[in-house]
Every structure is written in C-alpha cells, then in structure tokens.
GROMACS .gro file of C-alpha atoms in nm:
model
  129
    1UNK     CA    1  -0.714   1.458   3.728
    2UNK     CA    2  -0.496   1.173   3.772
    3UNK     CA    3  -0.228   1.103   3.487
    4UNK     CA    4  -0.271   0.742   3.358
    5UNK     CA    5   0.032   0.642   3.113
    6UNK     CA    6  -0.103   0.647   2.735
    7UNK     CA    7   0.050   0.495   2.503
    8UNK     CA    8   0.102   0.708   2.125
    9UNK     CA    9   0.150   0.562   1.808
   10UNK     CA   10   0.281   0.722   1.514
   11UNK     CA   11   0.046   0.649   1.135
   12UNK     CA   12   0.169   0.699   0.822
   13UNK     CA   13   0.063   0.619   0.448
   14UNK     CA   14   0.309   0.613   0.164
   15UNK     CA   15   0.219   0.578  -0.175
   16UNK     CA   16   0.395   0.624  -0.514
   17UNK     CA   17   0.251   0.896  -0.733
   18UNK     CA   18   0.337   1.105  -1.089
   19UNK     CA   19   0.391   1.431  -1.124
   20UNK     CA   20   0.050   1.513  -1.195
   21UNK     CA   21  -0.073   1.361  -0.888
   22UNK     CA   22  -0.162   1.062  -0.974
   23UNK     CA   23  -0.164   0.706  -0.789
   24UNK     CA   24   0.159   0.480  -0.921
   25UNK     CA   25   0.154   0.221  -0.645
   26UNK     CA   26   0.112   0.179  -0.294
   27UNK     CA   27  -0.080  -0.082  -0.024
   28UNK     CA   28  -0.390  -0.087  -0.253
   29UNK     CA   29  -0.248  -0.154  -0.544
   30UNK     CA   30  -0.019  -0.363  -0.355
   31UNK     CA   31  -0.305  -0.646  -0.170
   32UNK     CA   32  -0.434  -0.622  -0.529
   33UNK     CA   33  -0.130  -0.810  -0.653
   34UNK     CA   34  -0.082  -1.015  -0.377
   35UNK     CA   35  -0.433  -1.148  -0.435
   36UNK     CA   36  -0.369  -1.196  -0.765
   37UNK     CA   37  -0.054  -1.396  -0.705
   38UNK     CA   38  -0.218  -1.607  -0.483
   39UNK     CA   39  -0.551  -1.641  -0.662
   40UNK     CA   40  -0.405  -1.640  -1.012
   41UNK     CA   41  -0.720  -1.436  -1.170
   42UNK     CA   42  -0.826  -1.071  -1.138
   43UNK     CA   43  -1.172  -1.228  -1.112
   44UNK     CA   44  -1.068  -1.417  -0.784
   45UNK     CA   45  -0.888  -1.146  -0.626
   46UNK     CA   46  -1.214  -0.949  -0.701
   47UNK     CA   47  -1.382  -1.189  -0.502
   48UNK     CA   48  -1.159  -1.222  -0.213
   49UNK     CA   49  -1.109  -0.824  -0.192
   50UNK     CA   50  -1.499  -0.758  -0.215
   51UNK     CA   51  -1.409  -0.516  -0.519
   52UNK     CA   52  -1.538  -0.521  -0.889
   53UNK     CA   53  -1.344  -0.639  -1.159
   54UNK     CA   54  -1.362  -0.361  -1.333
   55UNK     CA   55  -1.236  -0.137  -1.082
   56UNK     CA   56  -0.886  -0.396  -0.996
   57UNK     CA   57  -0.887  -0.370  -1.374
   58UNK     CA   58  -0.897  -0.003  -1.390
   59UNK     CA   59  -0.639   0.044  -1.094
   60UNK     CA   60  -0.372  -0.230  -1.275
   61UNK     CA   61  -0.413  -0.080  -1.631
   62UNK     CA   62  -0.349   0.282  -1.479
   63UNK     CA   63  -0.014   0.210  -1.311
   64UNK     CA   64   0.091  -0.018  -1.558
   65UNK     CA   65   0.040   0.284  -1.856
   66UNK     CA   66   0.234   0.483  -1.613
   67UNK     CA   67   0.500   0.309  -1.503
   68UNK     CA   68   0.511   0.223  -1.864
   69UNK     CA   69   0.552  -0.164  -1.804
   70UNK     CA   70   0.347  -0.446  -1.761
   71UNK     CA   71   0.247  -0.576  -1.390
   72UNK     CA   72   0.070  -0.898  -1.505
   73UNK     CA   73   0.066  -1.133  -1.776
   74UNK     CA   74  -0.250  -1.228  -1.870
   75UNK     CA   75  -0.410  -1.562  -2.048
   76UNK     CA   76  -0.759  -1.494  -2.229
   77UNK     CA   77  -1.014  -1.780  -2.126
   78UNK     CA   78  -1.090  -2.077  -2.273
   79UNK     CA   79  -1.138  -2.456  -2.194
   80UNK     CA   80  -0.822  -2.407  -1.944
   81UNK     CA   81  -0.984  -2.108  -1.810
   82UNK     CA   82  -0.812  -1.739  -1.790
   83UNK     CA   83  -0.578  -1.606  -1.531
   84UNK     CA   84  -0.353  -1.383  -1.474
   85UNK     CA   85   0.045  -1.367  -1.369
   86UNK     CA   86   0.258  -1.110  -1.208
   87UNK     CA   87   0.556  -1.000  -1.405
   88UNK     CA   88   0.900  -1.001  -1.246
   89UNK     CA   89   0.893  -0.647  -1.310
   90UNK     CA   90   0.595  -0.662  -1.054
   91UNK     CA   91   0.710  -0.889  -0.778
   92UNK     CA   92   1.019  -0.675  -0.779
   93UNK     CA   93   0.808  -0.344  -0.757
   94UNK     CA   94   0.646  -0.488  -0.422
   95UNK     CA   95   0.996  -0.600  -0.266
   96UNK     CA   96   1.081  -0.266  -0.296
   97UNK     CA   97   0.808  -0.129  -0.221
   98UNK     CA   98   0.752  -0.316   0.068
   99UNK     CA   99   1.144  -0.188   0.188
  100UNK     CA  100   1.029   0.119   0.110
  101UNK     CA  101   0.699   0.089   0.379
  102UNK     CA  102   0.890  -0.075   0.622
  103UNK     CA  103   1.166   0.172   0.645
  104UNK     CA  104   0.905   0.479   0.647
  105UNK     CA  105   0.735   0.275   0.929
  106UNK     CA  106   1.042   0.210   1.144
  107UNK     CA  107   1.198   0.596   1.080
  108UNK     CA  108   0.867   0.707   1.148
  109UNK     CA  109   0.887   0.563   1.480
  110UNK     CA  110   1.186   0.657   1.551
  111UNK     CA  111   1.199   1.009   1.489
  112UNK     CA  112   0.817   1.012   1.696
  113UNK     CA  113   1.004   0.857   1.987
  114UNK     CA  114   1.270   1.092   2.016
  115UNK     CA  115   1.137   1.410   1.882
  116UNK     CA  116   0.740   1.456   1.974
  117UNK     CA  117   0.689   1.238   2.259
  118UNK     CA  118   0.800   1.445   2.497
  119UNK     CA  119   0.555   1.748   2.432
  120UNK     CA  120   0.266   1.461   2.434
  121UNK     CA  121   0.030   1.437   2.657
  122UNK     CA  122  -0.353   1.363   2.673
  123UNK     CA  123  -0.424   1.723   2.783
  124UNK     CA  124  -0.221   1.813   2.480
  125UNK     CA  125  -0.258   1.579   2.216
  126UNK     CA  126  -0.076   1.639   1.801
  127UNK     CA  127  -0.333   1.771   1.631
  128UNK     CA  128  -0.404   1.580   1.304
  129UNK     CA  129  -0.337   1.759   0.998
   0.00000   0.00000   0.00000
C-alpha cells in the first residue's frame, strides 16, 4: 500500500468542575452567555441555541450557586419587557476562560507535534481513550 501524507489533529475539551464532579463552566455554559449578551434574554438565547428555557435556566442557576456569585442580572417583565445582563463577574469569567481554552488548544498542539507525531501513522493510529 502506498503511503499518502495524513494530516493529525490533536482534540481536546476543557471544562471547569467542583470537587464533587460537577460542571462549573466551560464552552456550553460559555455560548450560553454569549447568547445572552447578545440577545439580552434567556428566552432569546433559548431560541437561537434550540434549547429550553428551563434547561439555560437550570445550567446558569447551577454554576452561579457554585461559584457562589451571580453571572447575570436579571429584570422581571413588564410593559418594558424582561431581560437579562451579564455581570462583570461573568464577562471576566469568559476572558479567562477563553485564555484558559486557547492556551490548552495551542499547548495541546504543541506538545502533539513534537511528542506523538512521530509514532503516527494510518497503519498505527492513537487509540482514543
């Protein structure tokens, strides 16, 4: 068989989680803000990200009770209408967080480069864990 030149990328996820395992923050949680932002409802973001209110609701309340601060600020309804507003506690959680991906990403990369590559080949591709 012929060797054709494949090209290998390296995948990651990162996510933010309490000692008991649960979910903090991380790209979810994350386009759920950035909806938000740019929507200014839960409702809308809903919408746009094809997910029920209840369960954006459900995802916000949990990492807000345990990072123990609030990530929006939100206005009931009324003749103005509802909405909702990130904290600055919460656009600075997705700066950092979004460092934090970034990094992960390019290290990632890195280290794949110069560590696995060259024990790569399609006859003997990593094995997924």
């Amino acid at each position: 068989m012929t060797e054709e030149k494949k090209t290998f990328y390296i995948r990651s996820k990162v996510w933010i989680e309490d000692e008991d395992g649960n979910v903090v923050f991380g790209l979810g949680r994350m386009r759920i803000l950035e909806a938000i932002e740019r929507l200014g409802s839960i409702n809308a973001a809903a919408k746009a990200l094809k997910m029920g209110y209840r369960a954006i609701w459900g995802r916000i309340t949990a990492s807000e009770e345990r990072l123990g601060k609030a990530l929006l600020v939100r206005n009931i309804g009324g003749s103005s209408g509802g909405g909702s507003q990130l904290t600055p506690y919460a656009k600075s959680l997705m700066e950092k967080f979004r460092n934090l991906h970034r990094t992960v990403e390019i290290e990632s990369d890195a280290l794949f480069e110069n560590v696995a590559v060259s024990g790569i080949s399609p006859e003997h591709p990593i094995e997924k864990t």
